Tab-separated table of C-alpha atoms in Angstrom:
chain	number	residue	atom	x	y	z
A	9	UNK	CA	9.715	226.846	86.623
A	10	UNK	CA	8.134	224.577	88.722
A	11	UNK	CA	4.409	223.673	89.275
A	12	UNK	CA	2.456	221.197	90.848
A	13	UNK	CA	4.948	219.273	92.954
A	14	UNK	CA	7.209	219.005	89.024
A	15	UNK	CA	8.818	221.074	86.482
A	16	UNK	CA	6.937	222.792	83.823
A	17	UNK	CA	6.654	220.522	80.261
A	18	UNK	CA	7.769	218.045	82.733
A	19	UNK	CA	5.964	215.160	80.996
A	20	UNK	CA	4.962	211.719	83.294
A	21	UNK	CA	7.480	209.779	80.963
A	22	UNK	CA	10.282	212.026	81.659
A	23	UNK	CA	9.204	212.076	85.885
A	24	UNK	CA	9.516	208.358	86.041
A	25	UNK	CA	12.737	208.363	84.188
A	26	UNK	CA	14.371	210.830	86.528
A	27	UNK	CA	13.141	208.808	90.106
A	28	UNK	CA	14.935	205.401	88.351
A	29	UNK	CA	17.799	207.085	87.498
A	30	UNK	CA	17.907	208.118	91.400
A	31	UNK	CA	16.692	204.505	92.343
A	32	UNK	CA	19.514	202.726	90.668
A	33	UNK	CA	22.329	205.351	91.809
A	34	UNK	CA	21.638	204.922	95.282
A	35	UNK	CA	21.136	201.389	94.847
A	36	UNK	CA	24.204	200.850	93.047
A	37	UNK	CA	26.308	203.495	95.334
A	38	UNK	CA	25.063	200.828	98.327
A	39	UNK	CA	25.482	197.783	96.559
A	40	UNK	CA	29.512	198.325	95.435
A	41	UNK	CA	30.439	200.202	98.884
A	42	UNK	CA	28.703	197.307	101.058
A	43	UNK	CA	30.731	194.433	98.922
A	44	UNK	CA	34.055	196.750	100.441
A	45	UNK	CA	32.691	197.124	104.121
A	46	UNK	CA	31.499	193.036	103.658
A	47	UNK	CA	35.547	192.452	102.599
A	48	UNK	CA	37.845	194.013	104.608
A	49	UNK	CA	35.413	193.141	107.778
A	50	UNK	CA	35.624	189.339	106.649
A	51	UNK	CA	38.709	188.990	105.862
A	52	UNK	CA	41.270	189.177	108.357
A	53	UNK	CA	44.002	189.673	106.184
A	54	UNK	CA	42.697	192.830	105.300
A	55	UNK	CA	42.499	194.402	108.554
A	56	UNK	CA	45.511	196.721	107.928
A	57	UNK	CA	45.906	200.421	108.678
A	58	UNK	CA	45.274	201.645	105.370
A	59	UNK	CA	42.019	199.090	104.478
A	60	UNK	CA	40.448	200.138	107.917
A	61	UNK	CA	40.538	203.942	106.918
A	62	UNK	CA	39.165	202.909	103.085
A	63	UNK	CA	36.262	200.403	105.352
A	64	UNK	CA	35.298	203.960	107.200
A	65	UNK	CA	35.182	205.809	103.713
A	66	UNK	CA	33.110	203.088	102.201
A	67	UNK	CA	30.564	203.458	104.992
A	68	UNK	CA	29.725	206.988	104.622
A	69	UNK	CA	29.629	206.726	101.111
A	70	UNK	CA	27.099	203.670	101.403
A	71	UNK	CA	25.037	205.790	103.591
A	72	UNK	CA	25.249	208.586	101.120
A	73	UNK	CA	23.836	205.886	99.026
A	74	UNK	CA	21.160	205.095	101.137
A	75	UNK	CA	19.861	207.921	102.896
A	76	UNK	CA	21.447	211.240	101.052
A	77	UNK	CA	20.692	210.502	97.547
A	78	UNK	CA	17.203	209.315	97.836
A	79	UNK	CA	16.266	212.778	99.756
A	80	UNK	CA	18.734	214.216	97.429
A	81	UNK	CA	16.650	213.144	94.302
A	82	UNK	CA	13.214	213.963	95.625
A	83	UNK	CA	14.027	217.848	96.872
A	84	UNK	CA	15.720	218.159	93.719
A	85	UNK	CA	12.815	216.684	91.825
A	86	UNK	CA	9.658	217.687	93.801
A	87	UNK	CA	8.547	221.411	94.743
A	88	UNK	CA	7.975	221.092	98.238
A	89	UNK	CA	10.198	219.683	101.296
A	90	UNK	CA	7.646	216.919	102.524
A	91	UNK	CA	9.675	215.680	105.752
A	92	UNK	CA	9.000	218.594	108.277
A	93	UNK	CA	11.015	221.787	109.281
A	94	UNK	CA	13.058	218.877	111.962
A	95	UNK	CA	13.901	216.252	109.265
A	96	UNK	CA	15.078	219.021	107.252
A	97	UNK	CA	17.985	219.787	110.430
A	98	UNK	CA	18.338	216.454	110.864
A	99	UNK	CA	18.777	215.850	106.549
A	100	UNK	CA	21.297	218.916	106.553
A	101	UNK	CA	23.368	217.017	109.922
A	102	UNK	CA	23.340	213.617	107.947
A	103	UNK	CA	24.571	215.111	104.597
A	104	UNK	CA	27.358	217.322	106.108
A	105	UNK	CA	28.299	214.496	108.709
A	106	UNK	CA	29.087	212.358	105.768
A	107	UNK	CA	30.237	214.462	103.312
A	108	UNK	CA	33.107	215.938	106.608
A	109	UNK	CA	33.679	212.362	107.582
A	110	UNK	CA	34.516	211.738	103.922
A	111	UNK	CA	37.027	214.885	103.666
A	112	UNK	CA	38.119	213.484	107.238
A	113	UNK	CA	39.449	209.742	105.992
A	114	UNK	CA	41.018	211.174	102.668
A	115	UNK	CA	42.805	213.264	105.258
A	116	UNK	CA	43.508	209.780	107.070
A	117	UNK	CA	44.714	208.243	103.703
A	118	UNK	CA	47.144	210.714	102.919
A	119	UNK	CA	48.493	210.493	106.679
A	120	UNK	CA	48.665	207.037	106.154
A	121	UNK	CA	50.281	206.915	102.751
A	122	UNK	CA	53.015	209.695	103.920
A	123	UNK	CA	54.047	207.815	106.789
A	124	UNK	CA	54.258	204.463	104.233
A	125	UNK	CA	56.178	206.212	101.538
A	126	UNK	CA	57.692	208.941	103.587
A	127	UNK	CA	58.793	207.027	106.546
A	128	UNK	CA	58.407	203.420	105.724
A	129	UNK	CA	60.873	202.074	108.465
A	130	UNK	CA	58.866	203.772	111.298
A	131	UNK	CA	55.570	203.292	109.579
A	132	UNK	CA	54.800	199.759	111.413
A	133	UNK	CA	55.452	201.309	114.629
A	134	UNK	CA	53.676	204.221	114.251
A	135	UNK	CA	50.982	203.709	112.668
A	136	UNK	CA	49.270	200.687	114.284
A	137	UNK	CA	45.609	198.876	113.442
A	138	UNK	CA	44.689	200.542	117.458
A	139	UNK	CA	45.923	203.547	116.794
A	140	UNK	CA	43.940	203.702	113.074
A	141	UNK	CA	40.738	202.518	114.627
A	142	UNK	CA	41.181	205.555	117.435
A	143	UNK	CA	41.806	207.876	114.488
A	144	UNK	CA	38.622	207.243	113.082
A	145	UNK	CA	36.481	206.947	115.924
A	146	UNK	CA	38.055	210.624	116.915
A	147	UNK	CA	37.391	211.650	113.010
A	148	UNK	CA	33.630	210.372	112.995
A	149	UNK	CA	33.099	211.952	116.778
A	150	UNK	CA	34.673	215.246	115.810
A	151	UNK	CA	32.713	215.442	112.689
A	152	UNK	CA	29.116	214.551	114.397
A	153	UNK	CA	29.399	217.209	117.317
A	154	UNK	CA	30.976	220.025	114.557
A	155	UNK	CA	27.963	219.369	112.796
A	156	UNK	CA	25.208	219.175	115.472
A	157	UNK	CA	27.282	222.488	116.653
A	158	UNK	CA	27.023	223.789	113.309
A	159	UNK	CA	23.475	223.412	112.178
A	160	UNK	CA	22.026	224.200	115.882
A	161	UNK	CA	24.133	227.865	115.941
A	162	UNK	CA	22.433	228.384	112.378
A	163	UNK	CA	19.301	227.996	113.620
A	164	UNK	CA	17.482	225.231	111.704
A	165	UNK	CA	15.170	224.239	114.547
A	166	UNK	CA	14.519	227.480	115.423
A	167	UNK	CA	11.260	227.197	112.906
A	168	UNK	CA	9.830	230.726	114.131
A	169	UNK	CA	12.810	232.189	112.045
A	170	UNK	CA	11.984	229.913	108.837
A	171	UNK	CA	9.507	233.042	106.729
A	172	UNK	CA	11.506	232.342	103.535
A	173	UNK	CA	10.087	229.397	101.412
A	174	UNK	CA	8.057	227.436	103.484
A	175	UNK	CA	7.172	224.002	102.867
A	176	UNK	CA	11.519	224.088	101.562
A	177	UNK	CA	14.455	223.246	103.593
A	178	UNK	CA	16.681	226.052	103.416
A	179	UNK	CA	19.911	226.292	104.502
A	180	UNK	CA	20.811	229.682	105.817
A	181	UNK	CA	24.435	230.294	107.595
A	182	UNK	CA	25.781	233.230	109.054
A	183	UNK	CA	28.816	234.977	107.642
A	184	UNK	CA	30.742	233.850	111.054
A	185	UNK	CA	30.123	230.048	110.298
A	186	UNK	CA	30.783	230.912	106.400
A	187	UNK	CA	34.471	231.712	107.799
A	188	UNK	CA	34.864	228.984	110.198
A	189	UNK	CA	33.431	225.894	107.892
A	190	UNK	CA	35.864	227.586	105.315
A	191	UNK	CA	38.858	226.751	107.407
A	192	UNK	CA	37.641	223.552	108.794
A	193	UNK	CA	35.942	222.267	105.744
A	194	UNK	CA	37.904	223.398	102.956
A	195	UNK	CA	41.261	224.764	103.350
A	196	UNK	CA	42.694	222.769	106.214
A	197	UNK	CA	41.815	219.589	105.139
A	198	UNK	CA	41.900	220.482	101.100
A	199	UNK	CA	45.849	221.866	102.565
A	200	UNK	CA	46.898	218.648	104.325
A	201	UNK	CA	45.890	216.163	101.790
A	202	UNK	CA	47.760	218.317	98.951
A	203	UNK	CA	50.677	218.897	100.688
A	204	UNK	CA	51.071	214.985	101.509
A	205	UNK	CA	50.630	213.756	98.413
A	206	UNK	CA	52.981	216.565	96.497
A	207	UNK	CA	55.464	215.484	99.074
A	208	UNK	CA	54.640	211.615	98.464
A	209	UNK	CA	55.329	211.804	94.931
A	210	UNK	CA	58.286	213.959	94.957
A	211	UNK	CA	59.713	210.838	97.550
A	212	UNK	CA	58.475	208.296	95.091
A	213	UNK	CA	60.658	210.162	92.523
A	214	UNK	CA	63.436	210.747	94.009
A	215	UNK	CA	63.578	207.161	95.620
A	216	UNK	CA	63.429	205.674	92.370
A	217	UNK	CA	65.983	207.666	91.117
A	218	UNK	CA	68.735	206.138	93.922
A	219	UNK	CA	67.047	202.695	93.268
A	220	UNK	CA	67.823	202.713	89.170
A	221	UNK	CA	71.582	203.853	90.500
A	222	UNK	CA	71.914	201.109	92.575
A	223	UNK	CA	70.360	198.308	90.160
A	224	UNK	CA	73.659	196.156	90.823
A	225	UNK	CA	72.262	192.659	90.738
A	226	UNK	CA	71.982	192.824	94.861
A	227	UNK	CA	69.437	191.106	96.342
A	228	UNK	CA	68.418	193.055	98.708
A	229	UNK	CA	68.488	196.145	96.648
A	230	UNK	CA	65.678	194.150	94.477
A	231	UNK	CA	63.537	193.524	97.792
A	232	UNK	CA	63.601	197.287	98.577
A	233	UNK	CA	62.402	198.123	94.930
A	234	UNK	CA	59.468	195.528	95.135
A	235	UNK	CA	58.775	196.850	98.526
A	236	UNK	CA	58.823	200.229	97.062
A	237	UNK	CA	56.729	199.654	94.228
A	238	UNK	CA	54.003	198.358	96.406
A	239	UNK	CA	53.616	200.992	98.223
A	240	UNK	CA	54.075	203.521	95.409
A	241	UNK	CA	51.187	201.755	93.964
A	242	UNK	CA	48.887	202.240	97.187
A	243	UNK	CA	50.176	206.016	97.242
A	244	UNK	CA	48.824	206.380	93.484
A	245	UNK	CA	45.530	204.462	93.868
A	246	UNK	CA	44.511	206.304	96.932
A	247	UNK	CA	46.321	209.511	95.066
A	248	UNK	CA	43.586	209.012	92.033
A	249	UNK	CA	40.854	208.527	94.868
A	250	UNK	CA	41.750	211.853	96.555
A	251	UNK	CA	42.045	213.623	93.500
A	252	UNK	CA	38.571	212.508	92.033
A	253	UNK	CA	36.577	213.666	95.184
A	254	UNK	CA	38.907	216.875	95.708
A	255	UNK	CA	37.826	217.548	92.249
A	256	UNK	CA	34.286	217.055	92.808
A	257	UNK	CA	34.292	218.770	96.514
A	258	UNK	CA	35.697	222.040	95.472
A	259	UNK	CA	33.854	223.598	93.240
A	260	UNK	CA	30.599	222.260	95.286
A	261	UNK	CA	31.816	223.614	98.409
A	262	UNK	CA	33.011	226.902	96.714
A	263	UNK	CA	29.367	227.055	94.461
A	264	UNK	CA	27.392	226.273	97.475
A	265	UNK	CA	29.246	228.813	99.809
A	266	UNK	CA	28.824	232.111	97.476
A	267	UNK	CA	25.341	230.659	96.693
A	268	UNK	CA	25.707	233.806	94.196
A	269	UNK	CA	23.355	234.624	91.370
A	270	UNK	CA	25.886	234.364	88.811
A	271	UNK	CA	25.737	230.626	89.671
A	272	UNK	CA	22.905	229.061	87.836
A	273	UNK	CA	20.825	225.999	89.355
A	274	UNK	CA	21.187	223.862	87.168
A	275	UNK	CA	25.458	224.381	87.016
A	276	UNK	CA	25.054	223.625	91.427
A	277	UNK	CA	22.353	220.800	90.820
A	278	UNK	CA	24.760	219.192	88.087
A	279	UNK	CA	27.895	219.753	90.455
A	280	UNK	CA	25.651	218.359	93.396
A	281	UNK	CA	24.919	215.314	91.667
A	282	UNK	CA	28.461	214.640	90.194
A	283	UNK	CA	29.378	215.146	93.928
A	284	UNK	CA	27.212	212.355	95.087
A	285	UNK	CA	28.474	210.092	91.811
A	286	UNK	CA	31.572	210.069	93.512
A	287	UNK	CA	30.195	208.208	96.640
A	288	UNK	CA	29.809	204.860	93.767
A	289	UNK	CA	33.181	205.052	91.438
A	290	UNK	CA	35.724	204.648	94.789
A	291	UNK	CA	34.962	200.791	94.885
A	292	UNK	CA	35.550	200.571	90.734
A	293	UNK	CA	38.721	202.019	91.318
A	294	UNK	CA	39.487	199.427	94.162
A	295	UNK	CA	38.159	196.842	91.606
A	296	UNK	CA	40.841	198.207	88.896
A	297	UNK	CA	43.931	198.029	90.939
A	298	UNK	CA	43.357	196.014	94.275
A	299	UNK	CA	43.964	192.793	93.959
A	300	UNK	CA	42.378	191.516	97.258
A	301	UNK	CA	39.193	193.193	95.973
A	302	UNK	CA	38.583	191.109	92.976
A	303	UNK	CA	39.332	188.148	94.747
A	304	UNK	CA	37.104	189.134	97.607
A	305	UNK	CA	34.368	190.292	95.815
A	306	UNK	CA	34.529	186.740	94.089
A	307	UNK	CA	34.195	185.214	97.155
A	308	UNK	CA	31.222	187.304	98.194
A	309	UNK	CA	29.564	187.031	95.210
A	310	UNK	CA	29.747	183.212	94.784
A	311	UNK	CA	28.803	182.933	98.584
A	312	UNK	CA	32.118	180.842	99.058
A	313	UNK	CA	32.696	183.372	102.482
A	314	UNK	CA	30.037	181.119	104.316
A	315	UNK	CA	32.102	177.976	103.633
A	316	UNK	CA	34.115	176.605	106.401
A	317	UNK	CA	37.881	176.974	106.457
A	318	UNK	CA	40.004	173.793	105.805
């Protein structure tokens, strides 16, 4: 039970604790994704298909950092909604903008890692740096007007219908939206990405398989592996990304769709905030197996990046 803006044997102590812990996640959530967006936009040499895609991932998730989980931790924290029936339309555009771009580029990745594994001959000819930056623009435009579309049709600036829990920003959606955000938020995308990667893996196998048969001593059997293995190891980095935020988006999107009592608040608050956790691991995983990461975070880090080429 709340009372008085906190929760009941809420002590000061325990208040301030909670609003660092916020602080430093959405600090830290900024801090790692801006070092990515700050290295592939540098460095030239990173300006490929696949690190343009991960740049647009890193910026919603810095924004999560910086706008979502600061909001975030104060309606979770505080009793009332202190920014105004039209912040609280605008809050629900900004977090479902982000979190639908996010689905949107993991959709991109596994595109982009088929095509590489799938079709790796074609893949420089089809998948281009123009046609990637296109791609994302159409994945960031598509996202922003479903959303406007979305929360408008809903009615959250209709504040004549808002009699339920004022002074809280409530989302309310009609059962027809409940259908369509199911298809366009959950299983299409949640489809495509799982059926790329299950057929990415079963070519990884499989490839491998005719490579160890072949393993005659020929040379250019040896520069097929290594190219092979390269992008095997892309597929399964971005495969472990995917699979982290799949397994933090589902049951969210599932809890917060039934929005049934059997569903406690503190199970969807704990499955919110895991959710938003996820916006600040995808840069430690590029920091465990991307090589130009650790040597471009280096260079950030030790301001070398404002030091003239020789």
């Amino acid at each position: 039970i709340r009372v008085g803006g906190r929760w009941v044997g809420q002590s000061e102590h325990e208040y301030n604790i909670i609003y660092i812990f916020v602080l430093l996640l959405s600090a830290w959530t900024v801090f790692l994704n801006l070092l990515v967006i700050i290295s592939i936009s540098h460095f030239k040499k990173l300006h490929t298909p696949t690190n343009l895609i991960i740049l647009s991932l890193a910026v919603a998730d810095m924004l999560i950092g910086l706008i979502v989980i600061p909001v975030e931790g104060i309606k979770q924290i505080e009793t009332c909604w202190y920014f105004g029936d039209t912040y609280c339309g605008l809050f629900v555009i900004i977090v479902r903008l982000l979190l639908s771009t996010s689905l949107c580029n993991l959709v991109l990745i596994a595109v982009d890692r088929y095509m590489a594994v799938c079709y790796s001959l074609l893949y420089p000819q089809k998948i281009t740096t123009t046609k990637t930056l296109i791609s994302i623009c159409l994945c960031w435009f598509c996202c922003s007007v479903y959303n406007i579309w979305y929360v408008i049709s809903n009615g959250y600036f209709n504040t004549s219908d808002k009699t339920l829990c004022y002074g809280q920003c409530i989302v309310l959606i009609t059962n027809a939206w409940k259908f369509i955000d199911l298809i366009f938020s959950f299983l299409f995308p949640c489809t495509v990405i799982i059926t790329a990667y299950l057929r990415i893996f079963y070519v990884v196998q499989r490839q491998v398989k005719v490579i160890n048969s072949q393993m005659i001593g020929v040379k250019c059997v040896m520069e097929v592996s290594v190219r092979r293995k390269t992008e095997s190891k892309a597929a399964l980095t971005l495969g472990i990304i995917v699979t982290a935020y799949l397994l933090c988006w589902i049951p969210f999107y599932i809890c917060s769709l039934t929005k049934t009592t059997a569903i406690s608040s503190t199970t969807m608050t704990f499955l919110t905030w895991t959710f938003h956790i996820n916006s600040g691991l995808n840069p430690i995983f590029y920091a465990l197996f991307y090589r130009w990461f650790k040597i471009s975070v280096k260079h950030i880090l030790t301001f070398r990046i404002f030091q003239p080429l020789r």
